[in-house]
Coordinates of N, CA and C in Angstrom, one line a residue:
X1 N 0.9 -1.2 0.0 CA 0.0 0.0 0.0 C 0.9 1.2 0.0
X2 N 0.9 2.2 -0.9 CA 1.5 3.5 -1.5 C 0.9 4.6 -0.8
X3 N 1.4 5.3 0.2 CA 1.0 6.7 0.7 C 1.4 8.0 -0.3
X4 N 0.6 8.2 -0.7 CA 0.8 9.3 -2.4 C -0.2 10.2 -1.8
X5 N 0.6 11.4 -1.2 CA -0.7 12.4 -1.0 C -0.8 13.9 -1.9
X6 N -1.9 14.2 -2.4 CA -2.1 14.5 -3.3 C -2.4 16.5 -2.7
X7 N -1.6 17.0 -3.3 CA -1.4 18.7 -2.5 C -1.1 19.9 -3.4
X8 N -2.4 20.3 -3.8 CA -2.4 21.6 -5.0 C -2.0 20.9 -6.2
X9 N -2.7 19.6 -5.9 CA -2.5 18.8 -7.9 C -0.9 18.1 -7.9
X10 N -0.5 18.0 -6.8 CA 1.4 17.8 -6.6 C 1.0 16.0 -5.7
X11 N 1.4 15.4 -6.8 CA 1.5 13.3 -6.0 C 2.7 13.8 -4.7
X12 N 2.4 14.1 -3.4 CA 3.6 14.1 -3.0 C 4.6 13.0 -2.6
X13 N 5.4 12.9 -1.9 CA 6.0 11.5 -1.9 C 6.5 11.1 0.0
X14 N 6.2 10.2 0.3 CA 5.8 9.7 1.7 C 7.1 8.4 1.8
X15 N 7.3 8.2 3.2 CA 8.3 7.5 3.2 C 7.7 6.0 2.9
X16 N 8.1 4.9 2.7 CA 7.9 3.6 1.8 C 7.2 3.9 0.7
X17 N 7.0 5.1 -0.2 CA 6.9 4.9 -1.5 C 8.4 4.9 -2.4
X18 N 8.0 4.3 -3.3 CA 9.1 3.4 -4.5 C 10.0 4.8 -4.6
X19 N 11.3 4.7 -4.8 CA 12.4 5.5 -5.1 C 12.7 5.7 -6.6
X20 N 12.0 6.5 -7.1 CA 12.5 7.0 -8.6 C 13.6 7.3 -9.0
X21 N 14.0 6.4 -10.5 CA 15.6 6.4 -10.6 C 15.9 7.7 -11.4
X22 N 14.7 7.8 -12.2 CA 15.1 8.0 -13.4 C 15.4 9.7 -13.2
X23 N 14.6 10.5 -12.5 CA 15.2 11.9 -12.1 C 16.8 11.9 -11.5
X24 N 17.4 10.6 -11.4 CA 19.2 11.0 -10.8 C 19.8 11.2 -12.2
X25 N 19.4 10.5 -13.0 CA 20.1 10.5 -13.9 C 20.3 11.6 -15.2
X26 N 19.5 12.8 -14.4 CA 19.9 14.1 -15.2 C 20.2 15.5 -14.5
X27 N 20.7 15.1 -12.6 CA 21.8 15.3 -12.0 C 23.2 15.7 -12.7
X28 N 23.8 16.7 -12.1 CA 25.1 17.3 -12.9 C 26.1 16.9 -12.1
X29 N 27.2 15.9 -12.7 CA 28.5 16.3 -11.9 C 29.0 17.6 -11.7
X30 N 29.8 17.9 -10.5 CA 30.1 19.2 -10.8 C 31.6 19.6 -11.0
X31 N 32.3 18.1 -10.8 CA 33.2 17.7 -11.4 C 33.0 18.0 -13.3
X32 N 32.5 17.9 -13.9 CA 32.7 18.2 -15.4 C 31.1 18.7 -15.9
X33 N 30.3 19.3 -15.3 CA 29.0 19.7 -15.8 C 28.5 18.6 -16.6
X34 N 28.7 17.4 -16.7 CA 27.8 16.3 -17.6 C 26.4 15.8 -16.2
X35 N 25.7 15.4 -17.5 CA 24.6 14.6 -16.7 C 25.1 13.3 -15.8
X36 N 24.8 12.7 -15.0 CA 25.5 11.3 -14.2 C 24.7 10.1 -15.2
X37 N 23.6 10.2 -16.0 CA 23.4 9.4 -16.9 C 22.7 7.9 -16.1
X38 N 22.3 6.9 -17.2 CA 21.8 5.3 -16.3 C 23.2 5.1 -15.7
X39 N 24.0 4.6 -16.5 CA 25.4 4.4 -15.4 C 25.8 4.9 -14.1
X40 N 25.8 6.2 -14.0 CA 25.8 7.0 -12.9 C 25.3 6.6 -11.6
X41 N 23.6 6.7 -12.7 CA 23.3 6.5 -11.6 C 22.9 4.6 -10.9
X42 N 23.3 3.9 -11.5 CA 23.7 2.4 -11.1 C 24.6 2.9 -9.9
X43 N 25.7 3.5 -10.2 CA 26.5 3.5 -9.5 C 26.1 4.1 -8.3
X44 N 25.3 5.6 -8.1 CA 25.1 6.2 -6.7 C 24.0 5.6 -6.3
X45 N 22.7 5.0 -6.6 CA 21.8 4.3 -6.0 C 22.1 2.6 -5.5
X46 N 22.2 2.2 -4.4 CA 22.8 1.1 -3.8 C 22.1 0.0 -4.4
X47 N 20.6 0.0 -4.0 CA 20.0 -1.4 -5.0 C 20.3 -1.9 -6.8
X48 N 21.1 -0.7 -7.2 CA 21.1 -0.7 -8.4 C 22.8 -1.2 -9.1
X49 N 23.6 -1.4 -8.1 CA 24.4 -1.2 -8.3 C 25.3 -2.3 -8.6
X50 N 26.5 -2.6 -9.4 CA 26.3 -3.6 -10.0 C 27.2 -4.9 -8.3
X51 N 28.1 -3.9 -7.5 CA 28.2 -4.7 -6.4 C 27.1 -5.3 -5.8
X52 N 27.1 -6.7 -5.8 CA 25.3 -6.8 -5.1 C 25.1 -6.7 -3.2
X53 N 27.1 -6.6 -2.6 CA 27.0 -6.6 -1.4 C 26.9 -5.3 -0.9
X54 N 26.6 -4.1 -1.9 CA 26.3 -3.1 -1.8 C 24.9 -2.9 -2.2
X55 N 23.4 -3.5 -2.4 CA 22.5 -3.9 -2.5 C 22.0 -3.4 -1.1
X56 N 21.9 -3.6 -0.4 CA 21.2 -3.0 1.1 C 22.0 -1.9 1.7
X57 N 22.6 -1.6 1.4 CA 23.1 0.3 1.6 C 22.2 1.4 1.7
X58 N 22.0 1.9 2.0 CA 21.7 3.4 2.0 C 22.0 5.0 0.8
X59 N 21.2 5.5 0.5 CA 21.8 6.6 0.4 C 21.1 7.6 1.0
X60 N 22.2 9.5 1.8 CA 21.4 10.2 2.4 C 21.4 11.2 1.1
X61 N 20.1 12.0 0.8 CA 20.2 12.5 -0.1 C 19.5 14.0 0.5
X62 N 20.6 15.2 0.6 CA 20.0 16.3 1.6 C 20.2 17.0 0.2
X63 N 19.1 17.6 0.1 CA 18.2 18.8 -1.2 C 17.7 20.1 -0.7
X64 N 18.1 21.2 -1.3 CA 18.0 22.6 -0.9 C 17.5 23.3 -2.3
X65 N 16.1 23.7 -2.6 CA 16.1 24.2 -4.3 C 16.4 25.9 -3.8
X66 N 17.3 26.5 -3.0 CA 17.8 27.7 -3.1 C 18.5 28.1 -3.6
X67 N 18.8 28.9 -4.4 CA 20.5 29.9 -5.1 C 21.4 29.9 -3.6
X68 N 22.4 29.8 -3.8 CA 23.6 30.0 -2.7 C 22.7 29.9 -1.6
X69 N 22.0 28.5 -1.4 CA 21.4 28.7 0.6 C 22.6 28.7 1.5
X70 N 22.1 29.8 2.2 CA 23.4 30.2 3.2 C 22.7 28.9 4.6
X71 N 22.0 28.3 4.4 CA 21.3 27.6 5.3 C 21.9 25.9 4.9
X72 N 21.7 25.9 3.9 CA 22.5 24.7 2.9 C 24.2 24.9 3.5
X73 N 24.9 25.8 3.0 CA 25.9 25.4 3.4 C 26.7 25.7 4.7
X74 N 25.9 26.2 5.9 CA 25.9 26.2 7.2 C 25.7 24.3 7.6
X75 N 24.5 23.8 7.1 CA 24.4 22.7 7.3 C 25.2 21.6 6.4
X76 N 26.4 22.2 5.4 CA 26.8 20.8 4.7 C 28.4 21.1 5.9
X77 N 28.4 22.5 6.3 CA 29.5 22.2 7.2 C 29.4 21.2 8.7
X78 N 28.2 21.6 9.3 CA 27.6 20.7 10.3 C 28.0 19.2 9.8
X79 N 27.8 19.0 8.7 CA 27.8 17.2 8.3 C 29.4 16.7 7.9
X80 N 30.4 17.9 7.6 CA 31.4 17.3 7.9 C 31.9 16.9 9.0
X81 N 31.5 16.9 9.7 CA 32.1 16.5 11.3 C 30.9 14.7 11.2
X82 N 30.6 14.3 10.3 CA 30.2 13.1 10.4 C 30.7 12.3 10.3
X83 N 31.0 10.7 10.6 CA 32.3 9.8 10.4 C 31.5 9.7 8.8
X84 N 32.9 8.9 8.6 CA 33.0 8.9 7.2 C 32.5 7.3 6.4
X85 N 32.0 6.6 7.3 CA 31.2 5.7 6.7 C 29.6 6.1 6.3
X86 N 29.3 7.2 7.1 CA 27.8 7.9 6.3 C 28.5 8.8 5.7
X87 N 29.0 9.6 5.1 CA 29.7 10.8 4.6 C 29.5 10.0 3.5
X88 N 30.5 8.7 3.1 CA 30.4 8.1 1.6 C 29.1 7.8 1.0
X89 N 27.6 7.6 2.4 CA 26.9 7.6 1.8 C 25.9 8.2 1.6
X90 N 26.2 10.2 1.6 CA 25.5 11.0 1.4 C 26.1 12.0 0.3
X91 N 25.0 12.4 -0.3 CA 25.0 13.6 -1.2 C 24.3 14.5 -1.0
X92 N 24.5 15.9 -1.8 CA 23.6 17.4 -1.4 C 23.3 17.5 -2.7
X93 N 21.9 17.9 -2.8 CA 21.5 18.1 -4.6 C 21.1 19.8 -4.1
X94 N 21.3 20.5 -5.0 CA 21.2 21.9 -5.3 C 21.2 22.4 -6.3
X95 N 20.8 23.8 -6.3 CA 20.3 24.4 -7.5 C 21.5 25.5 -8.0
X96 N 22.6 25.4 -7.3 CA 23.6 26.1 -7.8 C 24.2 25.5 -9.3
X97 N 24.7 25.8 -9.8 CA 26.1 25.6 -10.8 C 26.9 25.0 -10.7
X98 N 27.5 24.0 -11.6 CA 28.8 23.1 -11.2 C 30.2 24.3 -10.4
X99 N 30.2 25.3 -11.2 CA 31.4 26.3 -11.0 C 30.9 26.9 -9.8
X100 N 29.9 27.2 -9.3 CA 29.7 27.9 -8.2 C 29.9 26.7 -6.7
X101 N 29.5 25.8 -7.3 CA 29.5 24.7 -6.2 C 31.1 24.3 -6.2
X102 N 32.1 24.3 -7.1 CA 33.2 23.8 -6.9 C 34.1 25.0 -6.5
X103 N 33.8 26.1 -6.5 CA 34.3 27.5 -5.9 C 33.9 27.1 -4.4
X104 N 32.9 27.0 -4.0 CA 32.2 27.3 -2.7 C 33.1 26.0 -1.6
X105 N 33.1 24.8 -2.6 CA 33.7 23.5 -1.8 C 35.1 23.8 -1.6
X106 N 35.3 24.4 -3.2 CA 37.1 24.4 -2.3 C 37.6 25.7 -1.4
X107 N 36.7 26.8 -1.5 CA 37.0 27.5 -0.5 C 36.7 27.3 1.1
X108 N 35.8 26.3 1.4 CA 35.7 25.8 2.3 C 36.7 25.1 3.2
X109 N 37.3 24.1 1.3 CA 37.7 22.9 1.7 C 37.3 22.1 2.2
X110 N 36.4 21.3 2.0 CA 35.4 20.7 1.6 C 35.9 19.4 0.7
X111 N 36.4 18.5 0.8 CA 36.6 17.7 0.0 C 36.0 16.0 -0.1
X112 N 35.1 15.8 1.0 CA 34.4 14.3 1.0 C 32.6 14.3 1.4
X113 N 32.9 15.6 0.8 CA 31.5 15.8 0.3 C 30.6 15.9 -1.1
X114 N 29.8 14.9 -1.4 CA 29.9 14.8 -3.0 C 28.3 15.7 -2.9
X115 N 28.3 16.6 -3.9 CA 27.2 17.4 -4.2 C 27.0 17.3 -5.9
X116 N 25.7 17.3 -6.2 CA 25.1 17.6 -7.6 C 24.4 18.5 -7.8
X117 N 24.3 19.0 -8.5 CA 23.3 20.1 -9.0 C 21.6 19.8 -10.5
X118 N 21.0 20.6 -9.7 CA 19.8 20.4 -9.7 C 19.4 21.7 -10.2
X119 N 20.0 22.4 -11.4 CA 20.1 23.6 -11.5 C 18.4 24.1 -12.6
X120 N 17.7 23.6 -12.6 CA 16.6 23.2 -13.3 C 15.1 22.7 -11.9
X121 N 15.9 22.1 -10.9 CA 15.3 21.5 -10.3 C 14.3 20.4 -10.2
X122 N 14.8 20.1 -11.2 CA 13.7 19.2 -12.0 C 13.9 17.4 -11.1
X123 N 15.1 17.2 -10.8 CA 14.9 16.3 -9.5 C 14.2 16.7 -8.2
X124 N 14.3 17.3 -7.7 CA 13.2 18.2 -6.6 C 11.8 18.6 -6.8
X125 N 11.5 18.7 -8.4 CA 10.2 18.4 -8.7 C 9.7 17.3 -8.2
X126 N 10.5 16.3 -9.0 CA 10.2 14.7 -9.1 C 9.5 14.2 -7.8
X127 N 10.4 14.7 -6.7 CA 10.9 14.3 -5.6 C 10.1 14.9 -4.3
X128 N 9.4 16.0 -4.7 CA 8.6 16.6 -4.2 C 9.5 17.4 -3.0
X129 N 11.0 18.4 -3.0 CA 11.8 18.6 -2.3 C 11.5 20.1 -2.9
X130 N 10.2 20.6 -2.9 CA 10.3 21.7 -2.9 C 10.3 22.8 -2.1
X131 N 9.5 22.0 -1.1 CA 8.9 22.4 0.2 C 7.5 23.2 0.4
X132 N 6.5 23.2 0.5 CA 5.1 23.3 0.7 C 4.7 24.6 0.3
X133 N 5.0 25.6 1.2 CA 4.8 27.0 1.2 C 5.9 28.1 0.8
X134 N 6.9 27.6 1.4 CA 8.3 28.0 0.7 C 9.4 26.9 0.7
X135 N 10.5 27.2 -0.4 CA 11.8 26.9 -0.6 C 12.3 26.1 0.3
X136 N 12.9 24.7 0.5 CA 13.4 24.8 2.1 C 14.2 23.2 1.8
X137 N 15.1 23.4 3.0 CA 15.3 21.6 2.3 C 15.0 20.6 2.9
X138 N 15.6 19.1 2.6 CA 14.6 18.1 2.8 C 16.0 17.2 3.0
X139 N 15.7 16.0 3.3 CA 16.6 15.1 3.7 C 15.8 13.6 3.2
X140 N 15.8 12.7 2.4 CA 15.7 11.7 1.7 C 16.9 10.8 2.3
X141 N 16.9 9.4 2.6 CA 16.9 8.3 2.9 C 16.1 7.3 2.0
X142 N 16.8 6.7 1.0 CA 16.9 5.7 0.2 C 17.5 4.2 0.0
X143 N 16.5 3.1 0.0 CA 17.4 2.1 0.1 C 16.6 1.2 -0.3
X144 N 17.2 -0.5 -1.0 CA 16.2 -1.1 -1.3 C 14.8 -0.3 -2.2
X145 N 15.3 0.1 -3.1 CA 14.1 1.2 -4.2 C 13.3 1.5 -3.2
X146 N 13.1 2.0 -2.2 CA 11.9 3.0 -1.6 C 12.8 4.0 -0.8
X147 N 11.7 5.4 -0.3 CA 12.0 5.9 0.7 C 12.1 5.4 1.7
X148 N 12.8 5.4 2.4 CA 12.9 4.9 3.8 C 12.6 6.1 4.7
X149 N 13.4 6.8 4.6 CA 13.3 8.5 5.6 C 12.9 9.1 5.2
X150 N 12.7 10.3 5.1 CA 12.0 11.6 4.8 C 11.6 12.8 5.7
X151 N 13.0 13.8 5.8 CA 12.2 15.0 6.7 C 12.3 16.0 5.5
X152 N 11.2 17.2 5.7 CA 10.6 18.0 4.9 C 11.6 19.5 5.9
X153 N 11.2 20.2 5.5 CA 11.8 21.9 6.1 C 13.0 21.4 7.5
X154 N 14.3 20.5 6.8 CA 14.9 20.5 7.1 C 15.7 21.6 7.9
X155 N 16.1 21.3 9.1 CA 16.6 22.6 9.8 C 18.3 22.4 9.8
X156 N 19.1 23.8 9.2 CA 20.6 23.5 9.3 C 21.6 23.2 10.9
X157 N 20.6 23.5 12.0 CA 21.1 23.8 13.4 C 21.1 22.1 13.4
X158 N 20.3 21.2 13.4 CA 20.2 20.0 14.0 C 20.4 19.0 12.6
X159 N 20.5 19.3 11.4 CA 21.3 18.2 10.4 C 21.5 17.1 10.7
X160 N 22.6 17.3 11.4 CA 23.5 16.0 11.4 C 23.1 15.1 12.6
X161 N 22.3 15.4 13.5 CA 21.9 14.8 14.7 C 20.2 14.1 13.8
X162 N 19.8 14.6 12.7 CA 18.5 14.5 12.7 C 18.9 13.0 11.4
X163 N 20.3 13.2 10.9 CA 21.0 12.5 9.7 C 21.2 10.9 10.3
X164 N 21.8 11.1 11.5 CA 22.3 10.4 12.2 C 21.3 9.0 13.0
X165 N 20.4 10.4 13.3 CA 19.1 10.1 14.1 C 18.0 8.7 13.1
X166 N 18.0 9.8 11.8 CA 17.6 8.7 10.9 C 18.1 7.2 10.7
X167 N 19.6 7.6 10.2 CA 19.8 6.1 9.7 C 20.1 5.0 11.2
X168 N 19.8 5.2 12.3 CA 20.2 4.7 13.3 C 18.6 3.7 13.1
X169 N 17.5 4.2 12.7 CA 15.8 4.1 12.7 C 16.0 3.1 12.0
X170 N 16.7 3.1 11.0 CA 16.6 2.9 9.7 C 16.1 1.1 10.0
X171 N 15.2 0.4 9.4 CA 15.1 -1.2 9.3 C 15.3 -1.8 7.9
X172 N 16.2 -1.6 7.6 CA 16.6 -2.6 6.3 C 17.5 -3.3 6.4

């Protein structure tokens, strides 16, 4: 049974509904501005992937459809201090620019953090990461093709406790 709730004509998406591939796959590296393509995304989606002991994995997928969210990257700093066996298995989708995003990381220095861009936002359509009333981000938990997690108007103060908080819940 599929929790699909339906909001100003918008399917929204609820956690144990099926995980849509096909919006990763027009995701930007920001490593070379290309799309990540079906390959790609074999590769970043765990059930998909051609290791099968990587098959029940996780991915965290934190989404912000803002230009330069200064709230976004307050909270991608918060998640570096995360160990680095969830670090490998999170990404930030945003609406920035490959060049803006690879300016921002390395002046950070920022380097074990993998971001895409969503500069269209057309994954966050998909995905229903747009946020209700306003702009705001969201935090996706994916595994075994469904949602598993799902928080909406993501807050940048508590991130990485709420990141953490999740995949601890997590039953897969």
């Amino acid at each position: 049974l599929f929790c699909i709730g339906i909001v100003k004509g918008l399917n929204r998406i609820f956690e144990g509904d099926p995980a849509k591939t096909e919006p990763f796959q027009d995701l930007i590296r920001i490593e070379n501005g290309n799309a990540i393509g079906e390959a790609g995304t074999k590769r970043l989606l765990p059930w998909l992937n051609k290791n099968t002991a990587r098959h029940l994995d996780y991915l965290v997928i934190i989404s912000d459809p803002r230009p330069k969210s200064s709230e976004l990257r307050s909270g991608m700093k918060s998640l570096m201090k995360l160990p680095p066996n969830i670090l490998n298995q999170l990404i930030v989708i945003n609406a920035d620019t490959p060049a803006e995003n690879r300016r921002y990381l390395k002046k950070q220095g920022m380097t074990s953090i993998n971001v895409f861009c969503d500069e269209k936002r057309e994954w966050m359509r998909e995905y229903t990461a747009l946020g209700e009333k306003r702009w705001a981000m969201c935090m996706f938990i994916v595994a075994d093709g469904r949602v598993q997690k799902l928080v909406r108007e993501l807050d940048s103060v508590s991130i990485s406790s709420v990141v953490q908080n999740a995949i601890t819940s997590l039953s897969i």
